[in-house]
Every structure is written in C-alpha cells, then in structure tokens.
mmCIF file of C-alpha atoms in Angstrom:
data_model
loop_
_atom_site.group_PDB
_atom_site.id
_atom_site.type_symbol
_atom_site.label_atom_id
_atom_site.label_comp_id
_atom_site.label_asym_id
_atom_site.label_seq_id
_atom_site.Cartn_x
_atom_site.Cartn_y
_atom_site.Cartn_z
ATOM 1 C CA UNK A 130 -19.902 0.452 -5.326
ATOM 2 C CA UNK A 131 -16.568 -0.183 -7.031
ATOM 3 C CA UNK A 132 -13.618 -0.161 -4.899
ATOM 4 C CA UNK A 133 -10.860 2.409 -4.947
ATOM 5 C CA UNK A 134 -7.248 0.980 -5.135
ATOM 6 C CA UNK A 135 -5.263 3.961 -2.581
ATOM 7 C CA UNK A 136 -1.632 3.759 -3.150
ATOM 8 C CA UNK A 137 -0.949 6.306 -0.558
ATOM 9 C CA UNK A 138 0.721 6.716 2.680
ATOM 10 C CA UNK A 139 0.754 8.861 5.507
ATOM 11 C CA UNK A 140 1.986 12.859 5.288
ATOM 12 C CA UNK A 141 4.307 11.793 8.175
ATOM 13 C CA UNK A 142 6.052 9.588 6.531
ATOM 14 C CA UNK A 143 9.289 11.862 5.636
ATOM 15 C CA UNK A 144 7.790 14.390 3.021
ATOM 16 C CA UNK A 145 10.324 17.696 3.292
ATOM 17 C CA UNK A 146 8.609 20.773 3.085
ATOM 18 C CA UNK A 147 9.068 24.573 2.751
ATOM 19 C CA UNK A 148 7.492 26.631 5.187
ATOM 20 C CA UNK A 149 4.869 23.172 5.733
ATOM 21 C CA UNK A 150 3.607 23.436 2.218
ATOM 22 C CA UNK A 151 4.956 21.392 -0.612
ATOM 23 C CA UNK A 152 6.148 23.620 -3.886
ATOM 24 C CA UNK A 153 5.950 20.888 -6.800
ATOM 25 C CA UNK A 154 2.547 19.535 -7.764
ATOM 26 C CA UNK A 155 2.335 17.019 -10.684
ATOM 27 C CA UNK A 156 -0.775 15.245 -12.107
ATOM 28 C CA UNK A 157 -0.274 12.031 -14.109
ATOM 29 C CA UNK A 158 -2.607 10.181 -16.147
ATOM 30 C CA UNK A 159 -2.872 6.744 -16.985
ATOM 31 C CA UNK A 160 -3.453 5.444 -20.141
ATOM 32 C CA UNK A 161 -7.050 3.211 -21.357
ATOM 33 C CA UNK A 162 -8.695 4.015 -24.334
ATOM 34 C CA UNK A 163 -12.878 4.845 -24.005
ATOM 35 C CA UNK A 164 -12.142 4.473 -20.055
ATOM 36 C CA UNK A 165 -10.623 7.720 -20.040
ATOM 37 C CA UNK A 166 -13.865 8.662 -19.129
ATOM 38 C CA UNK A 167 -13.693 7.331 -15.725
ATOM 39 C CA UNK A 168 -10.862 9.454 -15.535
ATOM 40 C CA UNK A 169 -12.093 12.623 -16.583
ATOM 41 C CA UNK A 170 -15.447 11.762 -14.185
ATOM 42 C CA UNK A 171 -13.374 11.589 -11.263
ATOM 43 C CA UNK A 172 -11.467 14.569 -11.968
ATOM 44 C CA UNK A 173 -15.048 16.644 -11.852
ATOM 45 C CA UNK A 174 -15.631 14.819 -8.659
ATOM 46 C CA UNK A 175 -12.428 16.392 -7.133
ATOM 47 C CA UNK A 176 -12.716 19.559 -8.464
ATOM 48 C CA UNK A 177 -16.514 19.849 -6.848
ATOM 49 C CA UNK A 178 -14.522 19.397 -3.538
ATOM 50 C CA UNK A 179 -11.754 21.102 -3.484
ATOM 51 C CA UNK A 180 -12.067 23.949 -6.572
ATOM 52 C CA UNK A 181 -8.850 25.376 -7.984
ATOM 53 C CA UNK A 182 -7.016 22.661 -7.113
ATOM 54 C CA UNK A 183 -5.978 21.807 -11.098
ATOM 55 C CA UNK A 184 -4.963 25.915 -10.683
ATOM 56 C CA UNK A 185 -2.258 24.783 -8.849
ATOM 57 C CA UNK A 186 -1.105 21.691 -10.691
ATOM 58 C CA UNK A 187 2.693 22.535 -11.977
ATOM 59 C CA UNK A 188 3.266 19.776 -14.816
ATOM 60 C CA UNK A 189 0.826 17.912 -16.489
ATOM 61 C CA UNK A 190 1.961 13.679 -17.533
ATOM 62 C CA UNK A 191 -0.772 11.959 -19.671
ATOM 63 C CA UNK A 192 -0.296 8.819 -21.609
ATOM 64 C CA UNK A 193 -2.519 7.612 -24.802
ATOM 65 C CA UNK A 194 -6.391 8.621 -23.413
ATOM 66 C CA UNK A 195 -4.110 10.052 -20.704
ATOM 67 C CA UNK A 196 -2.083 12.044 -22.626
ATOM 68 C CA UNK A 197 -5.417 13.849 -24.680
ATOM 69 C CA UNK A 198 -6.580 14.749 -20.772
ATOM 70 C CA UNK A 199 -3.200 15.753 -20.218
ATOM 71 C CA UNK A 200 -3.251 18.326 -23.056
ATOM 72 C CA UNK A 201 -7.183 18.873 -22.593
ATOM 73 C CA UNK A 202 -6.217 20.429 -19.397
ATOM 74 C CA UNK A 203 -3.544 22.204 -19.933
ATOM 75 C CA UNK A 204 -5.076 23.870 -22.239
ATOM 76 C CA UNK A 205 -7.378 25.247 -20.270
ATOM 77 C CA UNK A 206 -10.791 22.498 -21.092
ATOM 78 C CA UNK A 207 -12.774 21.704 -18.321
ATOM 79 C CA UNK A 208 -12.988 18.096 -17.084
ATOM 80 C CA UNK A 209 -16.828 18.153 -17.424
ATOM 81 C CA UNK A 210 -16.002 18.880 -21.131
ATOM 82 C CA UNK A 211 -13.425 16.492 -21.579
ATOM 83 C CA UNK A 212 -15.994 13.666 -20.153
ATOM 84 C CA UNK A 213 -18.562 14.651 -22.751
ATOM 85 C CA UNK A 214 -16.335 13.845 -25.608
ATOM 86 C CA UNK A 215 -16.176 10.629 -24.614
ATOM 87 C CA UNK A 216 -19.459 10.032 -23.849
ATOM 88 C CA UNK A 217 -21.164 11.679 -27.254
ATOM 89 C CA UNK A 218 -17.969 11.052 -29.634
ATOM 90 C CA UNK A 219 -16.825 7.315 -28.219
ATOM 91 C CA UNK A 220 -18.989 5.991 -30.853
ATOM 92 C CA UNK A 221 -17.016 7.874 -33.663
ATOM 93 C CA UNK A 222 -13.751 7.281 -32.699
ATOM 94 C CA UNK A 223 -13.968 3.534 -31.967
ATOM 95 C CA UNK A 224 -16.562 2.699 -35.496
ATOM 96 C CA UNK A 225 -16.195 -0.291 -36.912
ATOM 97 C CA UNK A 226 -17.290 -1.009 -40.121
ATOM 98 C CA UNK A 227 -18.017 -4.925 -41.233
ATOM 99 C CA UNK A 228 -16.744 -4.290 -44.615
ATOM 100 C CA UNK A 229 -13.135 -3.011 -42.883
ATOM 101 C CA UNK A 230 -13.634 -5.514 -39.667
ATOM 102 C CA UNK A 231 -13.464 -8.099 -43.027
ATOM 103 C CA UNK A 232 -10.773 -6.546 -44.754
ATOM 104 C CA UNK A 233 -8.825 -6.496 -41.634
ATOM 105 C CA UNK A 234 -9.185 -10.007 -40.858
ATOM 106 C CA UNK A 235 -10.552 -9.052 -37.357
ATOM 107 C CA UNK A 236 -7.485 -6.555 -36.497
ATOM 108 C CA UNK A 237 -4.871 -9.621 -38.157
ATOM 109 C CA UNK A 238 -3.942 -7.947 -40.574
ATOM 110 C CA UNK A 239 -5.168 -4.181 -40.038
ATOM 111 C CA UNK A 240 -5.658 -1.443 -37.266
ATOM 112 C CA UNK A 241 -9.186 -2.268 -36.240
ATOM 113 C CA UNK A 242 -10.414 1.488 -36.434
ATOM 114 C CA UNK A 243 -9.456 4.692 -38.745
ATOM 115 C CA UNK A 244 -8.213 7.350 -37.192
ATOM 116 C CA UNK A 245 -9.521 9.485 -39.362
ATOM 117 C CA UNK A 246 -12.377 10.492 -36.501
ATOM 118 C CA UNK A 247 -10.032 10.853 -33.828
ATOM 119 C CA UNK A 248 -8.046 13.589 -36.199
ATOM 120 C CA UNK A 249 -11.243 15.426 -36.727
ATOM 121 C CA UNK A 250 -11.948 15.687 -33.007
ATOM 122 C CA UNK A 251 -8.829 16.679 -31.874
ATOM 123 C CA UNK A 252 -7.796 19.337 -34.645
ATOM 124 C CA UNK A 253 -11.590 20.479 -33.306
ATOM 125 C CA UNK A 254 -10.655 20.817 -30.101
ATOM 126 C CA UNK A 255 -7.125 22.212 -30.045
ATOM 127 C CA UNK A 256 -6.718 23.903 -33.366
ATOM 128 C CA UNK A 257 -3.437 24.542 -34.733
ATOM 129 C CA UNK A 258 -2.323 25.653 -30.548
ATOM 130 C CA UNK A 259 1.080 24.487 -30.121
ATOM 131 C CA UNK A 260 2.788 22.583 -26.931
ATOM 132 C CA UNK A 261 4.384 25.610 -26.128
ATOM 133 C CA UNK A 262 1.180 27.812 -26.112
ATOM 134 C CA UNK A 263 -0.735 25.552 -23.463
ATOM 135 C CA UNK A 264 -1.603 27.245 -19.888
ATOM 136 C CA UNK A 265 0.606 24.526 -17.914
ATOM 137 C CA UNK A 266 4.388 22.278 -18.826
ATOM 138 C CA UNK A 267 2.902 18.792 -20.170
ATOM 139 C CA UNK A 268 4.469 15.618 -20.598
ATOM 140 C CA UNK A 269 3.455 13.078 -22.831
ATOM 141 C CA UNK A 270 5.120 9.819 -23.432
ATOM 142 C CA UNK A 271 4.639 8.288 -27.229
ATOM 143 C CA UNK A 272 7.095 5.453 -28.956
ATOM 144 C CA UNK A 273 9.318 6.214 -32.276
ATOM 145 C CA UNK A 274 9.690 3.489 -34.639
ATOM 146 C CA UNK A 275 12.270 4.957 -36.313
ATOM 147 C CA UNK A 276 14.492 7.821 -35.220
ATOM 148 C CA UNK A 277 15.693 8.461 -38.475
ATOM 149 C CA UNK A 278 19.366 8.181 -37.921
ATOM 150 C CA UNK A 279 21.557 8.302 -41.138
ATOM 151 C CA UNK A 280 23.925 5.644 -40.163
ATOM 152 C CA UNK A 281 22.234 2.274 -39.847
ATOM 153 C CA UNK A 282 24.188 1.507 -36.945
ATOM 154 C CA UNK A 283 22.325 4.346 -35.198
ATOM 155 C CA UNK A 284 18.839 3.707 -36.527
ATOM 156 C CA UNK A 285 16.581 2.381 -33.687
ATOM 157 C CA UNK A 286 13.305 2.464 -32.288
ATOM 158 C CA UNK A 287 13.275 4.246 -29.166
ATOM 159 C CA UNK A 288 10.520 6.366 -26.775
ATOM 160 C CA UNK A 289 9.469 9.709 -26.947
ATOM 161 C CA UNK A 290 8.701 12.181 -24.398
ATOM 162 C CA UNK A 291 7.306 15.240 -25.870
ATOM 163 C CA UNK A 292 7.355 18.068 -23.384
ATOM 164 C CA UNK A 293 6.719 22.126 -23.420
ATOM 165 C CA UNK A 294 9.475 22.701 -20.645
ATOM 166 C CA UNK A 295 12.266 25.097 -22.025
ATOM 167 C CA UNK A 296 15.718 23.924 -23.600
ATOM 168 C CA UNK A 297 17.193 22.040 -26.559
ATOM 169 C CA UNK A 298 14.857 19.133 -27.041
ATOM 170 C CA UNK A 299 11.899 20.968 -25.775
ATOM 171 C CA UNK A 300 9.186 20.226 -28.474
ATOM 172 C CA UNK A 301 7.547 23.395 -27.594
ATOM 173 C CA UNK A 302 6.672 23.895 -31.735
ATOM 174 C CA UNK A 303 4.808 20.274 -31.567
ATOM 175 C CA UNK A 304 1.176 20.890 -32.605
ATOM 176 C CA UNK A 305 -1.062 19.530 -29.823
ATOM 177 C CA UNK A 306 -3.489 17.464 -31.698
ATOM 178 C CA UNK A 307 -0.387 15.819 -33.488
ATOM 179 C CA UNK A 308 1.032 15.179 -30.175
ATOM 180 C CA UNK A 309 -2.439 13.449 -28.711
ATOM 181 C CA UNK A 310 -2.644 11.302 -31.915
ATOM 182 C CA UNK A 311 0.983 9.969 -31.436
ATOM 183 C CA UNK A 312 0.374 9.122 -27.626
ATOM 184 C CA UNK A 313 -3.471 7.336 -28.513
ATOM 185 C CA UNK A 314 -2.124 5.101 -31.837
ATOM 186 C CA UNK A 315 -2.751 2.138 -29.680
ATOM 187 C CA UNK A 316 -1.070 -0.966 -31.986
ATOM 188 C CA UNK A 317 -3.859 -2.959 -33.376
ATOM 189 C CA UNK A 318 -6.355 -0.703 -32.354
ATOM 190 C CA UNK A 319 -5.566 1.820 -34.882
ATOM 191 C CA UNK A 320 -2.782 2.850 -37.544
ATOM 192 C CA UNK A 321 0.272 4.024 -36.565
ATOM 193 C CA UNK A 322 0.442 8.318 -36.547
ATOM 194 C CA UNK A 323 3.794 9.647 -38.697
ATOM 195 C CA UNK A 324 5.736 7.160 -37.229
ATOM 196 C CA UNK A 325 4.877 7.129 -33.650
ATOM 197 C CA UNK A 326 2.842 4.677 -31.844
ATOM 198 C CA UNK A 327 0.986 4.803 -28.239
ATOM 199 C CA UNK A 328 3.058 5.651 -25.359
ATOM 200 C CA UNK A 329 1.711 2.796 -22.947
ATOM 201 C CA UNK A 330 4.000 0.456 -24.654
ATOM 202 C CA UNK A 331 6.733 2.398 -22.776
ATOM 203 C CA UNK A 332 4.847 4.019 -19.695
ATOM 204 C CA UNK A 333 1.268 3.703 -19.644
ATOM 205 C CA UNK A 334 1.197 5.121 -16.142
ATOM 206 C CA UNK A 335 3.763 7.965 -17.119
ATOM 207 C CA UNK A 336 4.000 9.471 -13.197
ATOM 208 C CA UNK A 337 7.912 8.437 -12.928
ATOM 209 C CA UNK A 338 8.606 9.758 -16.424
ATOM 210 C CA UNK A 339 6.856 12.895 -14.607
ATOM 211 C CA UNK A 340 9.089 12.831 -12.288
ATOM 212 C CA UNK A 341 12.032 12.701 -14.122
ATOM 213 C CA UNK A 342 10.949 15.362 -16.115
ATOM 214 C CA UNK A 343 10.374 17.560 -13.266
ATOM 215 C CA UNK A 344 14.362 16.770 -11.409
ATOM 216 C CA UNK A 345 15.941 17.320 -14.706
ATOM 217 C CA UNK A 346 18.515 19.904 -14.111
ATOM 218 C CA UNK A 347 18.614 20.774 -18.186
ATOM 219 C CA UNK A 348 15.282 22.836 -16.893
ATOM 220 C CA UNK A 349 15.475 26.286 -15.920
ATOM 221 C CA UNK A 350 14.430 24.967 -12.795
ATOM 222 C CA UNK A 351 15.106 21.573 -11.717
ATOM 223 C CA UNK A 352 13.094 20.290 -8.977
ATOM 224 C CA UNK A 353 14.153 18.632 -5.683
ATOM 225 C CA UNK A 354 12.389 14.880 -5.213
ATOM 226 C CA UNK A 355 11.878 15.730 -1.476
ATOM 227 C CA UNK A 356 9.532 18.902 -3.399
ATOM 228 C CA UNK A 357 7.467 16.952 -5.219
ATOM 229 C CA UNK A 358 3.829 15.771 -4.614
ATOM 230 C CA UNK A 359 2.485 13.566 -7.206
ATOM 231 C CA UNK A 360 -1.400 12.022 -7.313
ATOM 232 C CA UNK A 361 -1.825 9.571 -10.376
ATOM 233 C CA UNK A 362 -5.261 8.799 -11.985
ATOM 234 C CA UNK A 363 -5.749 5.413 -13.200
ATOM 235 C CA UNK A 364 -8.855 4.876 -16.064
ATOM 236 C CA UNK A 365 -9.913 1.445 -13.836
ATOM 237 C CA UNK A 366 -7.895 -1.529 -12.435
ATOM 238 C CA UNK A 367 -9.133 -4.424 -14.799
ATOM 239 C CA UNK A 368 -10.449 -7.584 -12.966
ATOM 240 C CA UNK A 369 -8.844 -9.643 -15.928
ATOM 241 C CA UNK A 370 -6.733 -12.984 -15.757
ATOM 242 C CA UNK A 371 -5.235 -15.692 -17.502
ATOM 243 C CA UNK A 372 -5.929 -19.032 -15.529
ATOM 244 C CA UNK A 373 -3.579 -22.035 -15.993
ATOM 245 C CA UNK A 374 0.067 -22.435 -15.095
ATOM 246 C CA UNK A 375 1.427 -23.225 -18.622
ATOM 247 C CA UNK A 376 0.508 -21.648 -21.483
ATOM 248 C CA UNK A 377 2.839 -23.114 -24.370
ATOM 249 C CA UNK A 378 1.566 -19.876 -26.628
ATOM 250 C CA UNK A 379 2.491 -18.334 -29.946
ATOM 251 C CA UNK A 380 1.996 -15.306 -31.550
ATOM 252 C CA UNK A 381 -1.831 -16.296 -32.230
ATOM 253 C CA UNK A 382 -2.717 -17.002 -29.091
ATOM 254 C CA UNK A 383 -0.728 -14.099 -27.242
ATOM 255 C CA UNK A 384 -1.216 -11.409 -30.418
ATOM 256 C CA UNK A 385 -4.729 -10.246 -28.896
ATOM 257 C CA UNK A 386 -4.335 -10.194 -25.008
ATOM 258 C CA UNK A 387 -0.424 -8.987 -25.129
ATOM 259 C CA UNK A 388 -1.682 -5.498 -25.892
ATOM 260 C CA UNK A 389 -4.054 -5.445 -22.827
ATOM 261 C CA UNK A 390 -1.360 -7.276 -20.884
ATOM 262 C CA UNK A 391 0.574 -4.405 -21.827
ATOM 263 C CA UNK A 392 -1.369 -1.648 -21.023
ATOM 264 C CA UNK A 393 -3.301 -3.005 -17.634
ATOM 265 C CA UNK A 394 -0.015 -4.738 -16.531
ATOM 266 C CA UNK A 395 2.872 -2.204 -16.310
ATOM 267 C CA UNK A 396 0.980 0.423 -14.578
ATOM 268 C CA UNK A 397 1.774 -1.015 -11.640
ATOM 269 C CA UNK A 398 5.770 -1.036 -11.726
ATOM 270 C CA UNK A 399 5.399 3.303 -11.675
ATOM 271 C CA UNK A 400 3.039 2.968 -9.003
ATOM 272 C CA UNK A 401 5.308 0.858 -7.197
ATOM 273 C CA UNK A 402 8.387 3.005 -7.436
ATOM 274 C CA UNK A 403 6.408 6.556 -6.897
ATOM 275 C CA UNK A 404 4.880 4.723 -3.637
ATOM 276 C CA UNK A 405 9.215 3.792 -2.710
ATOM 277 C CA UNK A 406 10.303 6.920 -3.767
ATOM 278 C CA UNK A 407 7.583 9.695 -2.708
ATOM 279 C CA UNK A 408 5.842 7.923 0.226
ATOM 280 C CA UNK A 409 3.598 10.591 1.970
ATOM 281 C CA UNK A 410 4.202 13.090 -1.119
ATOM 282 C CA UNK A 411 2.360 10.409 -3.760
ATOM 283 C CA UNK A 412 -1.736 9.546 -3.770
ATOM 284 C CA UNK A 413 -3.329 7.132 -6.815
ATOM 285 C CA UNK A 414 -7.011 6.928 -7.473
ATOM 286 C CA UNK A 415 -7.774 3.735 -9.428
ATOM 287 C CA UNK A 416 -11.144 2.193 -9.317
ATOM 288 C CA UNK A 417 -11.439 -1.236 -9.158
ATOM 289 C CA UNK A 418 -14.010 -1.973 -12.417
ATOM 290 C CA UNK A 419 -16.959 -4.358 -12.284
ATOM 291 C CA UNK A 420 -15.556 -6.318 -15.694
ATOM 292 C CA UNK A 421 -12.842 -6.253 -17.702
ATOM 293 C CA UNK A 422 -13.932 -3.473 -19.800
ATOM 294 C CA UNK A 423 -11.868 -3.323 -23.085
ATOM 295 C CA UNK A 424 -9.733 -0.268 -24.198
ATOM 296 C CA UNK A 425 -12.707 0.022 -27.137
ATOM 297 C CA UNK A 426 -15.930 -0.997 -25.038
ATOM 298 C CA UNK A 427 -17.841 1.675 -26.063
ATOM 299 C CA UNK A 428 -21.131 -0.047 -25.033
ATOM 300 C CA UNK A 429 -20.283 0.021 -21.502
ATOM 301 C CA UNK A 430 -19.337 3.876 -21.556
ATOM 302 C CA UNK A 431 -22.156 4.508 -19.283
ATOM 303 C CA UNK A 432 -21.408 1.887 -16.976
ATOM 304 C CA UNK A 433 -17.915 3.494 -16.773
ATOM 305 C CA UNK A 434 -19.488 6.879 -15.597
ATOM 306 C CA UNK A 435 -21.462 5.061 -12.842
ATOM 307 C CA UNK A 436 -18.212 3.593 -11.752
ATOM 308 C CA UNK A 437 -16.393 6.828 -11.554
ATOM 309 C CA UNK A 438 -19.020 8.483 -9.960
ATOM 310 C CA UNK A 439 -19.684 6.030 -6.816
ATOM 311 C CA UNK A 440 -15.771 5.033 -6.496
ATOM 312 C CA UNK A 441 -15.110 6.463 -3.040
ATOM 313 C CA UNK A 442 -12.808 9.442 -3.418
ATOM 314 C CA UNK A 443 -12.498 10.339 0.487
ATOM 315 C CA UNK A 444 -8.714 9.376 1.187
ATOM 316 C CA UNK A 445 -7.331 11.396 -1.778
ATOM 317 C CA UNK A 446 -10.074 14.178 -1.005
ATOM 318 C CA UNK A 447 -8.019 14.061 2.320
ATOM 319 C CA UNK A 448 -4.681 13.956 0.693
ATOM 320 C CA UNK A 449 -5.390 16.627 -1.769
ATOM 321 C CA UNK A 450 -6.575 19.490 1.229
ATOM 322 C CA UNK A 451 -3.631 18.396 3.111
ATOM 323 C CA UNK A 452 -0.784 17.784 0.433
ATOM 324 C CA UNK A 453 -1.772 20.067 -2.246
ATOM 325 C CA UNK A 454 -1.832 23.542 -0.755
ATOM 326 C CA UNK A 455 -0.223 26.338 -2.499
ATOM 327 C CA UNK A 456 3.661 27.993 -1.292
ATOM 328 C CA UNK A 457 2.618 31.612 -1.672
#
C-alpha cells in the first residue's frame, strides 16, 4: 500500500475562526503530467466520504495536469469523469510516433509529442466557455516568454497567473481550453502554446500563489490568512535520485532530468511555507509512488489508479469533516 506523505498539523494549533467554522476554502493542485490521474482518483475517494465537500470549495489553484483539474472542476465535471480522460485518452495525448521520435532527435531538438490531441480534447470538453463563465474563481499559474513590451528595456519573460476573480487584470475573457493548454506545455514534452509554457517551471504546487490570490485586497473581497483553509493534492511523491556527490554536468547530461528536477523538486518549498504559514488551517495528500513514474508513463496509468486508490486517505478524511465545514 503506498504511503501517504500528511503535511498537516493539528486544528489547535492557532487557526482563527468565525463562529468555530472557517469561511475561506481553497483547493490546489499539483502539477504531473499522465499522474494527474492519481489525483483525480483520490478526489473520487474524498468525495465518496464526505459528498459536497468540492460544493464548498471557494477558489480553485491547478498547475499543468493540475491546472486542467482545476478548470475541470470548476466547471462543473465530475472527478470520476476527469479520471476517465486520463485513463482512455492518455494514450492520445502522450503518442509518439518513430518517424517524429527520429525527427526530434529523441526530444533534442523537438517537443517529444504534438499537441495537436491535447487541443482536440480540451476544446471537447470545455467548448468555447470562458474563465469567467466557470461555476467557481480558478487560478492557474502558466510562464510568458515574452510579455510583449514595446521598449526592449521592458521586454522580459515573466509568470502568468490567469484568474476569473474580478478587477483590471482579471482574465475573465480567457477561453478555458486555451488557458489549460498554456498551463500543460510542459518544455520538451511538447511545443510551446502562443507563447506560454507550463506553469510548474514557476509553481508546480501553486497553493501559495492560491493564497496570494485569495489576500489580495485588489479583490472585491480580500481574504484574511487567519480565514483560510487550504488542502493541496499532489499527483505522487517520486522515489527518484541522483546518487554521487559531484556531478561535473553540462547541458547534456542535466537537459533530460532538469525538467523532472523541476517539477518533482519545488513542490516542496509551497508545501513548506503553507505548513509555516497556515499550520492547523493547511492538509496535503501526496502518495508516496512505487517508482519513479515519468510525467508521460502512460504504460503505468493503471498502476497509478491502484496507487490512488489504496493510499490511505484517513487523516485528511479527518481534516476535511473537521476543517472544511460551511459558515452559513
């Protein structure tokens, strides 16, 4: 049975309240490629045990796979349909042909995979809805690399959060497929998507930016941190290493594991400052996995599901009933 990371402390441990019941309820999801699905598998499990629960979830965070169960939700798709797009369309979204896996050089020279698949299955699944028409406010972190400044001086890469909240840089307009194909453009993986690549190079576990989001007095209302509860899904803690103490590397050696590096590694530094900052108020679920599955292992997809489904859930079953009950 895999192990389940909890990142959680006690409900005693300072959490203010209003009338005992907390009034801000976020849900942030990590980034992973094809083990989203552990993700959206664990979110059934929850839902089985304490129903309505994602009823009462104020703002949405979801980064790459994260960010397409982000907007899944909050518009409204079940988690036991989000989970059977990845089982029965994995295979289309991460297809690699020899002839391209040649022309590509083996990703050297080339995204590994089209995205032409992934476009088709999202435009499929969220029409032409925009940001601002989805059920719940949604945050999803994506990278610019180029904001398109006039003066050179100006002209920078930088991160993008699209959001639905209200105000002057609300991107409320933003077409949701467009906005879950500029989170997922995972470098290497696949091309970039009008300009924007995947958000886990800037917050793969996006429950901070969340949190951000949610204090930001710009809002109409901008929340109190001592108001917020927070529980953050992970999409599997990777048993992966690097041994050795010196590793004299160039951009060869470091080109293919950097990206993993990059996606498995931050997560933590979020978790770390939402466990600082919310204490009591802040639960993660992140199965430990039996292998280092890869972002595109769609062979082990139902391996995945059998992870999801016998990770032990209890503590943040526990957390959830106590944490997550409504003010009204």
């Amino acid at each position: 049975m895999a192990r389940l990371l909890h990142n959680w402390s006690s409900a005693a441990a300072g959490a203010r309240q209003t009338q005992g019941v907390l009034v801000y309820r976020i849900l942030a999801c990590d980034g992973g490629g094809i083990r989203g699905v552990i993700a959206a598998v664990i979110l059934e499990r929850i839902e089985r045990a304490v129903p309505g629960w994602l009823d009462r979830v104020d703002l949405i965070a979801g980064t790459s796979t994260g960010g397409v169960i982000a907007l899944a939700l909050a518009a409204g798709i079940e988690p036991a349909v989000v989970r059977r797009m990845y089982v029965e369309q994995g295979s289309s979204i991460f297809q690699d042909s020899p002839v391209r896996h040649a022309l590509n050089l083996g990703r050297t020279v080339g995204a590994q995979y089209r995205n032409s698949h992934l476009i088709e299955l999202l435009k499929a699944m969220f029409g032409m809805s925009r940001l601002k028409e989805l059920k719940k406010r949604v945050l999803v972190p994506a990278f610019d690399l180029d904001n398109g400044e006039r003066r050179r001086r100006q002209r920078s890469w930088k991160p993008k959060f699209f959001h639905n909240f209200p105000g002057n840089d609300s991107d409320g307009n933003a077409l949701v497929w467009k906005v879950a194909m500029a989170t997922s453009a995972a470098p290497t993986y696949f091309p970039s998507f009008e300009g924007y690549i995947d958000g886990g190079v800037v917050a793969n576990n996006p429950s901070m930016a969340a949190v951000a989001q949610a204090m930001d007095t710009r809002s109409r209302r901008g929340q109190r941190l001592e108001d917020i509860a927070l529980i953050s899904l992970g999409t599997g803690h990777s048993p992966a290493f690097i041994p050795g103490n010196r590793h004299d590397w160039g951009i060869a050696q470091w080109g293919r594991p950097v990206v993993d590096i990059m996606v498995d590694g931050v997560m933590g530094v979020a978790d770390y400052q939402c466990r600082q900052i919310l204490r009591g108020r802040y639960c993660r679920i992140d199965p430990t996995l039996a292998r280092p599955w890869r972002l595109d292992d769609i062979n082990a997809v139902k391996d995945m599901v059998t992870c999801a489904t016998q990770a032990d859930i209890g503590a943040a079953l526990r957390w959830l009933k106590k944490q997550w009950a409504r003010s009204d």
